[in-house]
Amino acid sequence: AQTVTQSQPEMSVQEAETVTLSCTYDTSENNYYLFWYKQPPSRQMILVIRQEAYKQQNATENRFSVNFQKAAKSFSLKISDSQLGDTAMYFCAFMKHGTNFGNEKLTFGTGTRLTIIP
Amino acid sequence: DVKVTQSSRYLVKRTGEKVFLECVQDMDHENMFWYRQDPGLGLRLIYFSYDVKMKEKGDIPEGYSVSREKKERFSLILESASTNQTSMYLCASSFPPWRGNTIYFGEGSWLTVV
């Protein structure tokens, strides 16, 4: 079974600053996907960024980037030039790779509540 | 645009009542999921379905059942609601792995059992 750990329950940062959210995971799988999801106060869960474990290059999406360390089983999210709209709960999640039914289940961490201060 | 709709955003039910939470997706996704979200616990998978009339237990199926009679609709059923089922319930859907693995979520249903 997979586990995902987010050790920072809450964080806050000034607007325009850079913030890094931590995530570690445990798995015996070699190929898998990692995700960061954002859940704003409106509650709609939104995909922020995805990383495929067999790709060494870290994924980036505009102001969002990840630091993926496969050997250390670490997957942190960096938000640059933070904006008020980034205030949300952020969840790290794991998915097995493959074509078998059931592989597409997500295992989530407990979340980090991020507040951007004006 | 991707759409997963949960018909009830806020419900208050009494202990022992039968509760139905409905979810509809309009993307022709094969997979549908029900998660439960609690503070400090993150999201935990209750059940998922990869086809009509097919279902698989997730991590916390006890006290719940599901129904998928049509591809677009996935219902979560609490046969006899209890106060420890007070929570936020999230429905999600996706294509099978060979067609992409992005999972789309509904807005959630807040259930309070009194």
mmCIF file with all atom_site columns, N, CA, C and O in Angstrom, chain A residues 33 35 37 39 42-47 50 89 91 95-96 98-111, chain B residues 9 31 33 35 37 40-43 45 48 50 57 88 90 94-98 101-107 110:
data_model
loop_
_atom_site.group_PDB
_atom_site.id
_atom_site.type_symbol
_atom_site.label_atom_id
_atom_site.label_alt_id
_atom_site.label_comp_id
_atom_site.label_asym_id
_atom_site.label_entity_id
_atom_site.label_seq_id
_atom_site.pdbx_PDB_ins_code
_atom_site.Cartn_x
_atom_site.Cartn_y
_atom_site.Cartn_z
_atom_site.occupancy
_atom_site.B_iso_or_equiv
_atom_site.pdbx_formal_charge
_atom_site.auth_seq_id
_atom_site.auth_comp_id
_atom_site.auth_asym_id
_atom_site.auth_atom_id
_atom_site.pdbx_PDB_model_num
ATOM 1   N N  . TYR A 1 33  ? 2.606   8.064  -10.746 1.00 0.00 ? 33  TYR A N  1
ATOM 2   C CA . TYR A 1 33  ? 2.372   9.488  -10.963 1.00 0.00 ? 33  TYR A CA 1
ATOM 3   C C  . TYR A 1 33  ? 2.226   10.168 -9.608  1.00 0.00 ? 33  TYR A C  1
ATOM 4   O O  . TYR A 1 33  ? 1.709   9.582  -8.663  1.00 0.00 ? 33  TYR A O  1
ATOM 5   N N  . PHE A 1 35  ? 0.852   13.977 -7.944  1.00 0.00 ? 35  PHE A N  1
ATOM 6   C CA . PHE A 1 35  ? 0.019   15.138 -8.266  1.00 0.00 ? 35  PHE A CA 1
ATOM 7   C C  . PHE A 1 35  ? 0.013   16.118 -7.098  1.00 0.00 ? 35  PHE A C  1
ATOM 8   O O  . PHE A 1 35  ? 0.165   15.730 -5.931  1.00 0.00 ? 35  PHE A O  1
ATOM 9   N N  . TYR A 1 37  ? -2.928  18.808 -5.939  1.00 0.00 ? 37  TYR A N  1
ATOM 10  C CA . TYR A 1 37  ? -4.260  19.343 -6.147  1.00 0.00 ? 37  TYR A CA 1
ATOM 11  C C  . TYR A 1 37  ? -4.454  20.539 -5.215  1.00 0.00 ? 37  TYR A C  1
ATOM 12  O O  . TYR A 1 37  ? -3.967  20.559 -4.083  1.00 0.00 ? 37  TYR A O  1
ATOM 13  N N  . GLN A 1 39  ? -7.412  22.998 -3.414  1.00 0.00 ? 39  GLN A N  1
ATOM 14  C CA . GLN A 1 39  ? -8.833  23.088 -3.049  1.00 0.00 ? 39  GLN A CA 1
ATOM 15  C C  . GLN A 1 39  ? -9.076  24.445 -2.409  1.00 0.00 ? 39  GLN A C  1
ATOM 16  O O  . GLN A 1 39  ? -8.853  24.654 -1.223  1.00 0.00 ? 39  GLN A O  1
ATOM 17  N N  . SER A 1 42  ? -13.940 27.560 -2.173  1.00 0.00 ? 42  SER A N  1
ATOM 18  C CA . SER A 1 42  ? -15.132 27.152 -2.916  1.00 0.00 ? 42  SER A CA 1
ATOM 19  C C  . SER A 1 42  ? -15.288 25.647 -2.967  1.00 0.00 ? 42  SER A C  1
ATOM 20  O O  . SER A 1 42  ? -16.325 25.130 -3.367  1.00 0.00 ? 42  SER A O  1
ATOM 21  N N  . ARG A 1 43  ? -14.220 24.914 -2.590  1.00 0.00 ? 43  ARG A N  1
ATOM 22  C CA . ARG A 1 43  ? -14.216 23.460 -2.467  1.00 0.00 ? 43  ARG A CA 1
ATOM 23  C C  . ARG A 1 43  ? -14.012 22.683 -3.759  1.00 0.00 ? 43  ARG A C  1
ATOM 24  O O  . ARG A 1 43  ? -13.960 21.486 -3.734  1.00 0.00 ? 43  ARG A O  1
ATOM 25  N N  . GLN A 1 44  ? -13.953 23.317 -4.908  1.00 0.00 ? 44  GLN A N  1
ATOM 26  C CA . GLN A 1 44  ? -13.705 22.576 -6.146  1.00 0.00 ? 44  GLN A CA 1
ATOM 27  C C  . GLN A 1 44  ? -12.239 22.186 -6.200  1.00 0.00 ? 44  GLN A C  1
ATOM 28  O O  . GLN A 1 44  ? -11.358 23.038 -6.233  1.00 0.00 ? 44  GLN A O  1
ATOM 29  N N  . MET A 1 45  ? -11.961 20.914 -6.197  1.00 0.00 ? 45  MET A N  1
ATOM 30  C CA . MET A 1 45  ? -10.595 20.403 -6.260  1.00 0.00 ? 45  MET A CA 1
ATOM 31  C C  . MET A 1 45  ? -10.057 20.582 -7.677  1.00 0.00 ? 45  MET A C  1
ATOM 32  O O  . MET A 1 45  ? -10.690 20.161 -8.651  1.00 0.00 ? 45  MET A O  1
ATOM 33  N N  . ILE A 1 46  ? -8.892  21.187 -7.796  1.00 0.00 ? 46  ILE A N  1
ATOM 34  C CA . ILE A 1 46  ? -8.325  21.520 -9.101  1.00 0.00 ? 46  ILE A CA 1
ATOM 35  C C  . ILE A 1 46  ? -6.921  20.921 -9.201  1.00 0.00 ? 46  ILE A C  1
ATOM 36  O O  . ILE A 1 46  ? -6.122  21.051 -8.279  1.00 0.00 ? 46  ILE A O  1
ATOM 37  N N  . LEU A 1 47  ? -6.623  20.300 -10.326 1.00 0.00 ? 47  LEU A N  1
ATOM 38  C CA . LEU A 1 47  ? -5.281  19.774 -10.550 1.00 0.00 ? 47  LEU A CA 1
ATOM 39  C C  . LEU A 1 47  ? -4.321  20.933 -10.799 1.00 0.00 ? 47  LEU A C  1
ATOM 40  O O  . LEU A 1 47  ? -4.564  21.778 -11.653 1.00 0.00 ? 47  LEU A O  1
ATOM 41  N N  . ARG A 1 50  ? 1.282   17.729 -12.415 1.00 0.00 ? 50  ARG A N  1
ATOM 42  C CA . ARG A 1 50  ? 1.445   16.276 -12.420 1.00 0.00 ? 50  ARG A CA 1
ATOM 43  C C  . ARG A 1 50  ? 2.880   15.930 -12.772 1.00 0.00 ? 50  ARG A C  1
ATOM 44  O O  . ARG A 1 50  ? 3.495   16.581 -13.613 1.00 0.00 ? 50  ARG A O  1
ATOM 45  N N  . MET A 1 89  ? -6.315  24.927 0.296   1.00 0.00 ? 89  MET A N  1
ATOM 46  C CA . MET A 1 89  ? -5.751  23.692 0.821   1.00 0.00 ? 89  MET A CA 1
ATOM 47  C C  . MET A 1 89  ? -5.066  22.988 -0.344  1.00 0.00 ? 89  MET A C  1
ATOM 48  O O  . MET A 1 89  ? -5.657  22.884 -1.434  1.00 0.00 ? 89  MET A O  1
ATOM 49  N N  . PHE A 1 91  ? -3.221  19.475 -1.655  1.00 0.00 ? 91  PHE A N  1
ATOM 50  C CA . PHE A 1 91  ? -3.067  18.051 -1.386  1.00 0.00 ? 91  PHE A CA 1
ATOM 51  C C  . PHE A 1 91  ? -2.066  17.444 -2.354  1.00 0.00 ? 91  PHE A C  1
ATOM 52  O O  . PHE A 1 91  ? -2.124  17.670 -3.574  1.00 0.00 ? 91  PHE A O  1
ATOM 53  N N  . MET A 1 95  ? -0.549  8.050  -7.583  1.00 0.00 ? 95  MET A N  1
ATOM 54  C CA . MET A 1 95  ? -1.308  7.103  -8.394  1.00 0.00 ? 95  MET A CA 1
ATOM 55  C C  . MET A 1 95  ? -0.349  6.108  -9.010  1.00 0.00 ? 95  MET A C  1
ATOM 56  O O  . MET A 1 95  ? 0.692   6.499  -9.550  1.00 0.00 ? 95  MET A O  1
ATOM 57  N N  . LYS A 1 96  ? -0.699  4.834  -8.969  1.00 0.00 ? 96  LYS A N  1
ATOM 58  C CA . LYS A 1 96  ? 0.115   3.826  -9.630  1.00 0.00 ? 96  LYS A CA 1
ATOM 59  C C  . LYS A 1 96  ? 0.111   4.050  -11.131 1.00 0.00 ? 96  LYS A C  1
ATOM 60  O O  . LYS A 1 96  ? -0.829  4.596  -11.694 1.00 0.00 ? 96  LYS A O  1
ATOM 61  N N  . GLY A 1 98  ? 0.153   2.269  -14.951 1.00 0.00 ? 98  GLY A N  1
ATOM 62  C CA . GLY A 1 98  ? -0.197  0.998  -15.567 1.00 0.00 ? 98  GLY A CA 1
ATOM 63  C C  . GLY A 1 98  ? -1.584  1.032  -16.139 1.00 0.00 ? 98  GLY A C  1
ATOM 64  O O  . GLY A 1 98  ? -2.294  2.034  -16.048 1.00 0.00 ? 98  GLY A O  1
ATOM 65  N N  . THR A 1 99  ? -1.985  -0.079 -16.722 1.00 0.00 ? 99  THR A N  1
ATOM 66  C CA . THR A 1 99  ? -3.259  -0.127 -17.420 1.00 0.00 ? 99  THR A CA 1
ATOM 67  C C  . THR A 1 99  ? -4.275  -0.999 -16.713 1.00 0.00 ? 99  THR A C  1
ATOM 68  O O  . THR A 1 99  ? -5.348  -1.258 -17.235 1.00 0.00 ? 99  THR A O  1
ATOM 69  N N  . ASN A 1 100 ? -3.961  -1.452 -15.520 1.00 0.00 ? 100 ASN A N  1
ATOM 70  C CA . ASN A 1 100 ? -4.925  -2.289 -14.808 1.00 0.00 ? 100 ASN A CA 1
ATOM 71  C C  . ASN A 1 100 ? -6.011  -1.442 -14.184 1.00 0.00 ? 100 ASN A C  1
ATOM 72  O O  . ASN A 1 100 ? -5.765  -0.345 -13.685 1.00 0.00 ? 100 ASN A O  1
ATOM 73  N N  . PHE A 1 101 ? -7.222  -1.984 -14.195 1.00 0.00 ? 101 PHE A N  1
ATOM 74  C CA . PHE A 1 101 ? -8.303  -1.289 -13.509 1.00 0.00 ? 101 PHE A CA 1
ATOM 75  C C  . PHE A 1 101 ? -7.939  -1.111 -12.040 1.00 0.00 ? 101 PHE A C  1
ATOM 76  O O  . PHE A 1 101 ? -7.435  -2.010 -11.401 1.00 0.00 ? 101 PHE A O  1
ATOM 77  N N  . GLY A 1 102 ? -8.237  0.043  -11.549 1.00 0.00 ? 102 GLY A N  1
ATOM 78  C CA . GLY A 1 102 ? -7.950  0.323  -10.144 1.00 0.00 ? 102 GLY A CA 1
ATOM 79  C C  . GLY A 1 102 ? -6.663  1.088  -9.956  1.00 0.00 ? 102 GLY A C  1
ATOM 80  O O  . GLY A 1 102 ? -6.443  1.687  -8.920  1.00 0.00 ? 102 GLY A O  1
ATOM 81  N N  . ASN A 1 103 ? -5.794  1.093  -10.974 1.00 0.00 ? 103 ASN A N  1
ATOM 82  C CA . ASN A 1 103 ? -4.546  1.842  -10.852 1.00 0.00 ? 103 ASN A CA 1
ATOM 83  C C  . ASN A 1 103 ? -4.790  3.335  -10.757 1.00 0.00 ? 103 ASN A C  1
ATOM 84  O O  . ASN A 1 103 ? -3.949  4.063  -10.247 1.00 0.00 ? 103 ASN A O  1
ATOM 85  N N  . GLU A 1 104 ? -5.948  3.772  -11.262 1.00 0.00 ? 104 GLU A N  1
ATOM 86  C CA . GLU A 1 104 ? -6.173  5.194  -11.305 1.00 0.00 ? 104 GLU A CA 1
ATOM 87  C C  . GLU A 1 104 ? -6.740  5.756  -10.011 1.00 0.00 ? 104 GLU A C  1
ATOM 88  O O  . GLU A 1 104 ? -7.139  6.895  -9.946  1.00 0.00 ? 104 GLU A O  1
ATOM 89  N N  . LYS A 1 105 ? -6.747  4.961  -8.963  1.00 0.00 ? 105 LYS A N  1
ATOM 90  C CA . LYS A 1 105 ? -7.127  5.506  -7.664  1.00 0.00 ? 105 LYS A CA 1
ATOM 91  C C  . LYS A 1 105 ? -6.035  6.430  -7.146  1.00 0.00 ? 105 LYS A C  1
ATOM 92  O O  . LYS A 1 105 ? -4.854  6.145  -7.282  1.00 0.00 ? 105 LYS A O  1
ATOM 93  N N  . LEU A 1 106 ? -6.450  7.527  -6.535  1.00 0.00 ? 106 LEU A N  1
ATOM 94  C CA . LEU A 1 106 ? -5.520  8.455  -5.925  1.00 0.00 ? 106 LEU A CA 1
ATOM 95  C C  . LEU A 1 106 ? -5.426  8.188  -4.428  1.00 0.00 ? 106 LEU A C  1
ATOM 96  O O  . LEU A 1 106 ? -6.436  8.006  -3.760  1.00 0.00 ? 106 LEU A O  1
ATOM 97  N N  . THR A 1 107 ? -4.193  8.197  -3.927  1.00 0.00 ? 107 THR A N  1
ATOM 98  C CA . THR A 1 107 ? -3.958  8.181  -2.482  1.00 0.00 ? 107 THR A CA 1
ATOM 99  C C  . THR A 1 107 ? -3.476  9.568  -2.093  1.00 0.00 ? 107 THR A C  1
ATOM 100 O O  . THR A 1 107 ? -2.490  10.063 -2.646  1.00 0.00 ? 107 THR A O  1
ATOM 101 N N  . PHE A 1 108 ? -4.171  10.196 -1.151  1.00 0.00 ? 108 PHE A N  1
ATOM 102 C CA . PHE A 1 108 ? -3.913  11.585 -0.794  1.00 0.00 ? 108 PHE A CA 1
ATOM 103 C C  . PHE A 1 108 ? -3.142  11.710 0.506   1.00 0.00 ? 108 PHE A C  1
ATOM 104 O O  . PHE A 1 108 ? -3.256  10.873 1.410   1.00 0.00 ? 108 PHE A O  1
ATOM 105 N N  . GLY A 1 109 ? -2.409  12.816 0.621   1.00 0.00 ? 109 GLY A N  1
ATOM 106 C CA . GLY A 1 109 ? -1.884  13.241 1.901   1.00 0.00 ? 109 GLY A CA 1
ATOM 107 C C  . GLY A 1 109 ? -2.953  13.984 2.682   1.00 0.00 ? 109 GLY A C  1
ATOM 108 O O  . GLY A 1 109 ? -4.087  14.151 2.216   1.00 0.00 ? 109 GLY A O  1
ATOM 109 N N  . THR A 1 110 ? -2.593  14.450 3.860   1.00 0.00 ? 110 THR A N  1
ATOM 110 C CA . THR A 1 110 ? -3.572  15.091 4.736   1.00 0.00 ? 110 THR A CA 1
ATOM 111 C C  . THR A 1 110 ? -3.765  16.573 4.449   1.00 0.00 ? 110 THR A C  1
ATOM 112 O O  . THR A 1 110 ? -4.641  17.201 5.029   1.00 0.00 ? 110 THR A O  1
ATOM 113 N N  . GLY A 1 111 ? -2.956  17.125 3.554   1.00 0.00 ? 111 GLY A N  1
ATOM 114 C CA . GLY A 1 111 ? -3.167  18.490 3.114   1.00 0.00 ? 111 GLY A CA 1
ATOM 115 C C  . GLY A 1 111 ? -2.357  19.527 3.871   1.00 0.00 ? 111 GLY A C  1
ATOM 116 O O  . GLY A 1 111 ? -1.982  19.334 5.033   1.00 0.00 ? 111 GLY A O  1
ATOM 117 N N  . ARG B 2 9   ? -25.449 20.041 -2.090  1.00 0.00 ? 9   ARG B N  1
ATOM 118 C CA . ARG B 2 9   ? -24.233 20.624 -1.500  1.00 0.00 ? 9   ARG B CA 1
ATOM 119 C C  . ARG B 2 9   ? -24.238 20.516 0.018   1.00 0.00 ? 9   ARG B C  1
ATOM 120 O O  . ARG B 2 9   ? -23.206 20.293 0.638   1.00 0.00 ? 9   ARG B O  1
ATOM 121 N N  . ASN B 2 31  ? -14.593 5.697  -15.232 1.00 0.00 ? 31  ASN B N  1
ATOM 122 C CA . ASN B 2 31  ? -14.332 5.575  -13.797 1.00 0.00 ? 31  ASN B CA 1
ATOM 123 C C  . ASN B 2 31  ? -15.061 6.645  -13.008 1.00 0.00 ? 31  ASN B C  1
ATOM 124 O O  . ASN B 2 31  ? -15.095 7.813  -13.398 1.00 0.00 ? 31  ASN B O  1
ATOM 125 N N  . PHE B 2 33  ? -15.651 7.810  -8.662  1.00 0.00 ? 33  PHE B N  1
ATOM 126 C CA . PHE B 2 33  ? -15.111 7.598  -7.318  1.00 0.00 ? 33  PHE B CA 1
ATOM 127 C C  . PHE B 2 33  ? -15.947 8.358  -6.295  1.00 0.00 ? 33  PHE B C  1
ATOM 128 O O  . PHE B 2 33  ? -16.489 9.428  -6.592  1.00 0.00 ? 33  PHE B O  1
ATOM 129 N N  . TYR B 2 35  ? -15.039 9.861  -2.494  1.00 0.00 ? 35  TYR B N  1
ATOM 130 C CA . TYR B 2 35  ? -14.070 10.098 -1.430  1.00 0.00 ? 35  TYR B CA 1
ATOM 131 C C  . TYR B 2 35  ? -14.767 10.782 -0.254  1.00 0.00 ? 35  TYR B C  1
ATOM 132 O O  . TYR B 2 35  ? -15.740 11.520 -0.428  1.00 0.00 ? 35  TYR B O  1
ATOM 133 N N  . GLN B 2 37  ? -13.776 13.427 2.903   1.00 0.00 ? 37  GLN B N  1
ATOM 134 C CA . GLN B 2 37  ? -12.728 14.349 3.331   1.00 0.00 ? 37  GLN B CA 1
ATOM 135 C C  . GLN B 2 37  ? -12.976 14.802 4.755   1.00 0.00 ? 37  GLN B C  1
ATOM 136 O O  . GLN B 2 37  ? -14.044 15.345 5.076   1.00 0.00 ? 37  GLN B O  1
ATOM 137 N N  . GLY B 2 40  ? -7.491  16.875 8.835   1.00 0.00 ? 40  GLY B N  1
ATOM 138 C CA . GLY B 2 40  ? -6.382  16.106 9.386   1.00 0.00 ? 40  GLY B CA 1
ATOM 139 C C  . GLY B 2 40  ? -6.237  14.711 8.830   1.00 0.00 ? 40  GLY B C  1
ATOM 140 O O  . GLY B 2 40  ? -5.252  14.019 9.112   1.00 0.00 ? 40  GLY B O  1
ATOM 141 N N  . LEU B 2 41  ? -7.206  14.273 8.032   1.00 0.00 ? 41  LEU B N  1
ATOM 142 C CA . LEU B 2 41  ? -7.160  12.927 7.445   1.00 0.00 ? 41  LEU B CA 1
ATOM 143 C C  . LEU B 2 41  ? -7.058  12.963 5.932   1.00 0.00 ? 41  LEU B C  1
ATOM 144 O O  . LEU B 2 41  ? -6.858  11.929 5.291   1.00 0.00 ? 41  LEU B O  1
ATOM 145 N N  . GLY B 2 42  ? -7.222  14.116 5.330   1.00 0.00 ? 42  GLY B N  1
ATOM 146 C CA . GLY B 2 42  ? -7.179  14.205 3.879   1.00 0.00 ? 42  GLY B CA 1
ATOM 147 C C  . GLY B 2 42  ? -8.403  13.566 3.246   1.00 0.00 ? 42  GLY B C  1
ATOM 148 O O  . GLY B 2 42  ? -9.483  13.531 3.832   1.00 0.00 ? 42  GLY B O  1
ATOM 149 N N  . LEU B 2 43  ? -8.224  13.065 2.030   1.00 0.00 ? 43  LEU B N  1
ATOM 150 C CA . LEU B 2 43  ? -9.301  12.384 1.326   1.00 0.00 ? 43  LEU B CA 1
ATOM 151 C C  . LEU B 2 43  ? -9.056  10.879 1.391   1.00 0.00 ? 43  LEU B C  1
ATOM 152 O O  . LEU B 2 43  ? -7.953  10.416 1.123   1.00 0.00 ? 43  LEU B O  1
ATOM 153 N N  . LEU B 2 45  ? -10.657 7.089  0.082   1.00 0.00 ? 45  LEU B N  1
ATOM 154 C CA . LEU B 2 45  ? -11.522 6.493  -0.931  1.00 0.00 ? 45  LEU B CA 1
ATOM 155 C C  . LEU B 2 45  ? -12.527 5.545  -0.288  1.00 0.00 ? 45  LEU B C  1
ATOM 156 O O  . LEU B 2 45  ? -12.155 4.627  0.443   1.00 0.00 ? 45  LEU B O  1
ATOM 157 N N  . PHE B 2 48  ? -15.098 2.876  -5.633  1.00 0.00 ? 48  PHE B N  1
ATOM 158 C CA . PHE B 2 48  ? -14.984 3.361  -6.993  1.00 0.00 ? 48  PHE B CA 1
ATOM 159 C C  . PHE B 2 48  ? -15.626 2.367  -7.955  1.00 0.00 ? 48  PHE B C  1
ATOM 160 O O  . PHE B 2 48  ? -15.848 1.193  -7.611  1.00 0.00 ? 48  PHE B O  1
ATOM 161 N N  . TYR B 2 50  ? -15.511 1.209  -12.200 1.00 0.00 ? 50  TYR B N  1
ATOM 162 C CA . TYR B 2 50  ? -14.834 1.366  -13.485 1.00 0.00 ? 50  TYR B CA 1
ATOM 163 C C  . TYR B 2 50  ? -15.739 1.010  -14.659 1.00 0.00 ? 50  TYR B C  1
ATOM 164 O O  . TYR B 2 50  ? -15.294 0.983  -15.809 1.00 0.00 ? 50  TYR B O  1
ATOM 165 N N  . LYS B 2 57  ? -14.437 -1.854 -3.547  1.00 0.00 ? 57  LYS B N  1
ATOM 166 C CA . LYS B 2 57  ? -14.288 -1.188 -2.261  1.00 0.00 ? 57  LYS B CA 1
ATOM 167 C C  . LYS B 2 57  ? -12.992 -0.387 -2.245  1.00 0.00 ? 57  LYS B C  1
ATOM 168 O O  . LYS B 2 57  ? -11.972 -0.816 -2.787  1.00 0.00 ? 57  LYS B O  1
ATOM 169 N N  . MET B 2 88  ? -17.492 15.721 4.665   1.00 0.00 ? 88  MET B N  1
ATOM 170 C CA . MET B 2 88  ? -17.581 16.229 3.308   1.00 0.00 ? 88  MET B CA 1
ATOM 171 C C  . MET B 2 88  ? -17.342 15.058 2.366   1.00 0.00 ? 88  MET B C  1
ATOM 172 O O  . MET B 2 88  ? -16.372 14.314 2.526   1.00 0.00 ? 88  MET B O  1
ATOM 173 N N  . LEU B 2 90  ? -16.798 13.829 -1.588  1.00 0.00 ? 90  LEU B N  1
ATOM 174 C CA . LEU B 2 90  ? -16.388 14.300 -2.911  1.00 0.00 ? 90  LEU B CA 1
ATOM 175 C C  . LEU B 2 90  ? -16.535 13.179 -3.926  1.00 0.00 ? 90  LEU B C  1
ATOM 176 O O  . LEU B 2 90  ? -16.046 12.070 -3.726  1.00 0.00 ? 90  LEU B O  1
ATOM 177 N N  . SER B 2 94  ? -13.008 9.855  -14.087 1.00 0.00 ? 94  SER B N  1
ATOM 178 C CA . SER B 2 94  ? -11.846 9.881  -14.977 1.00 0.00 ? 94  SER B CA 1
ATOM 179 C C  . SER B 2 94  ? -12.019 8.846  -16.081 1.00 0.00 ? 94  SER B C  1
ATOM 180 O O  . SER B 2 94  ? -12.855 7.937  -15.982 1.00 0.00 ? 94  SER B O  1
ATOM 181 N N  . PHE B 2 95  ? -11.197 8.969  -17.109 1.00 0.00 ? 95  PHE B N  1
ATOM 182 C CA . PHE B 2 95  ? -11.077 7.922  -18.114 1.00 0.00 ? 95  PHE B CA 1
ATOM 183 C C  . PHE B 2 95  ? -10.247 6.773  -17.536 1.00 0.00 ? 95  PHE B C  1
ATOM 184 O O  . PHE B 2 95  ? -9.561  6.944  -16.530 1.00 0.00 ? 95  PHE B O  1
ATOM 185 N N  . PRO B 2 96  ? -10.268 5.618  -18.193 1.00 0.00 ? 96  PRO B N  1
ATOM 186 C CA . PRO B 2 96  ? -9.346  4.551  -17.776 1.00 0.00 ? 96  PRO B CA 1
ATOM 187 C C  . PRO B 2 96  ? -7.908  4.955  -18.057 1.00 0.00 ? 96  PRO B C  1
ATOM 188 O O  . PRO B 2 96  ? -7.668  5.901  -18.820 1.00 0.00 ? 96  PRO B O  1
ATOM 189 N N  . PRO B 2 97  ? -6.925  4.247  -17.478 1.00 0.00 ? 97  PRO B N  1
ATOM 190 C CA . PRO B 2 97  ? -5.525  4.697  -17.541 1.00 0.00 ? 97  PRO B CA 1
ATOM 191 C C  . PRO B 2 97  ? -5.007  4.925  -18.951 1.00 0.00 ? 97  PRO B C  1
ATOM 192 O O  . PRO B 2 97  ? -4.236  5.853  -19.185 1.00 0.00 ? 97  PRO B O  1
ATOM 193 N N  . TRP B 2 98  ? -5.430  4.087  -19.908 1.00 0.00 ? 98  TRP B N  1
ATOM 194 C CA . TRP B 2 98  ? -4.874  4.212  -21.244 1.00 0.00 ? 98  TRP B CA 1
ATOM 195 C C  . TRP B 2 98  ? -5.434  5.399  -22.007 1.00 0.00 ? 98  TRP B C  1
ATOM 196 O O  . TRP B 2 98  ? -5.017  5.673  -23.126 1.00 0.00 ? 98  TRP B O  1
ATOM 197 N N  . ASN B 2 101 ? -5.009  10.080 -17.174 1.00 0.00 ? 101 ASN B N  1
ATOM 198 C CA . ASN B 2 101 ? -5.266  9.786  -15.769 1.00 0.00 ? 101 ASN B CA 1
ATOM 199 C C  . ASN B 2 101 ? -5.664  11.005 -14.955 1.00 0.00 ? 101 ASN B C  1
ATOM 200 O O  . ASN B 2 101 ? -5.569  10.992 -13.743 1.00 0.00 ? 101 ASN B O  1
ATOM 201 N N  . THR B 2 102 ? -6.122  12.047 -15.602 1.00 0.00 ? 102 THR B N  1
ATOM 202 C CA . THR B 2 102 ? -6.587  13.193 -14.828 1.00 0.00 ? 102 THR B CA 1
ATOM 203 C C  . THR B 2 102 ? -7.926  12.871 -14.200 1.00 0.00 ? 102 THR B C  1
ATOM 204 O O  . THR B 2 102 ? -8.849  12.413 -14.869 1.00 0.00 ? 102 THR B O  1
ATOM 205 N N  . ILE B 2 103 ? -8.026  13.084 -12.913 1.00 0.00 ? 103 ILE B N  1
ATOM 206 C CA . ILE B 2 103 ? -9.276  12.859 -12.183 1.00 0.00 ? 103 ILE B CA 1
ATOM 207 C C  . ILE B 2 103 ? -9.930  14.212 -11.938 1.00 0.00 ? 103 ILE B C  1
ATOM 208 O O  . ILE B 2 103 ? -9.284  15.153 -11.486 1.00 0.00 ? 103 ILE B O  1
ATOM 209 N N  . TYR B 2 104 ? -11.206 14.294 -12.239 1.00 0.00 ? 104 TYR B N  1
ATOM 210 C CA . TYR B 2 104 ? -11.980 15.533 -12.080 1.00 0.00 ? 104 TYR B CA 1
ATOM 211 C C  . TYR B 2 104 ? -12.945 15.376 -10.912 1.00 0.00 ? 104 TYR B C  1
ATOM 212 O O  . TYR B 2 104 ? -13.596 14.344 -10.776 1.00 0.00 ? 104 TYR B O  1
ATOM 213 N N  . PHE B 2 105 ? -13.034 16.426 -10.125 1.00 0.00 ? 105 PHE B N  1
ATOM 214 C CA . PHE B 2 105 ? -13.823 16.373 -8.905  1.00 0.00 ? 105 PHE B CA 1
ATOM 215 C C  . PHE B 2 105 ? -15.070 17.248 -8.985  1.00 0.00 ? 105 PHE B C  1
ATOM 216 O O  . PHE B 2 105 ? -15.091 18.281 -9.661  1.00 0.00 ? 105 PHE B O  1
ATOM 217 N N  . GLY B 2 106 ? -16.092 16.835 -8.252  1.00 0.00 ? 106 GLY B N  1
ATOM 218 C CA . GLY B 2 106 ? -17.250 17.681 -8.026  1.00 0.00 ? 106 GLY B CA 1
ATOM 219 C C  . GLY B 2 106 ? -16.965 18.672 -6.911  1.00 0.00 ? 106 GLY B C  1
ATOM 220 O O  . GLY B 2 106 ? -15.868 18.700 -6.339  1.00 0.00 ? 106 GLY B O  1
ATOM 221 N N  . GLU B 2 107 ? -17.959 19.484 -6.599  1.00 0.00 ? 107 GLU B N  1
ATOM 222 C CA . GLU B 2 107 ? -17.767 20.543 -5.600  1.00 0.00 ? 107 GLU B CA 1
ATOM 223 C C  . GLU B 2 107 ? -17.938 20.048 -4.168  1.00 0.00 ? 107 GLU B C  1
ATOM 224 O O  . GLU B 2 107 ? -17.645 20.777 -3.237  1.00 0.00 ? 107 GLU B O  1
ATOM 225 N N  . TRP B 2 110 ? -21.655 18.457 1.718   1.00 0.00 ? 110 TRP B N  1
ATOM 226 C CA . TRP B 2 110 ? -21.484 18.486 3.172   1.00 0.00 ? 110 TRP B CA 1
ATOM 227 C C  . TRP B 2 110 ? -22.653 17.739 3.811   1.00 0.00 ? 110 TRP B C  1
ATOM 228 O O  . TRP B 2 110 ? -23.789 18.131 3.662   1.00 0.00 ? 110 TRP B O  1
#
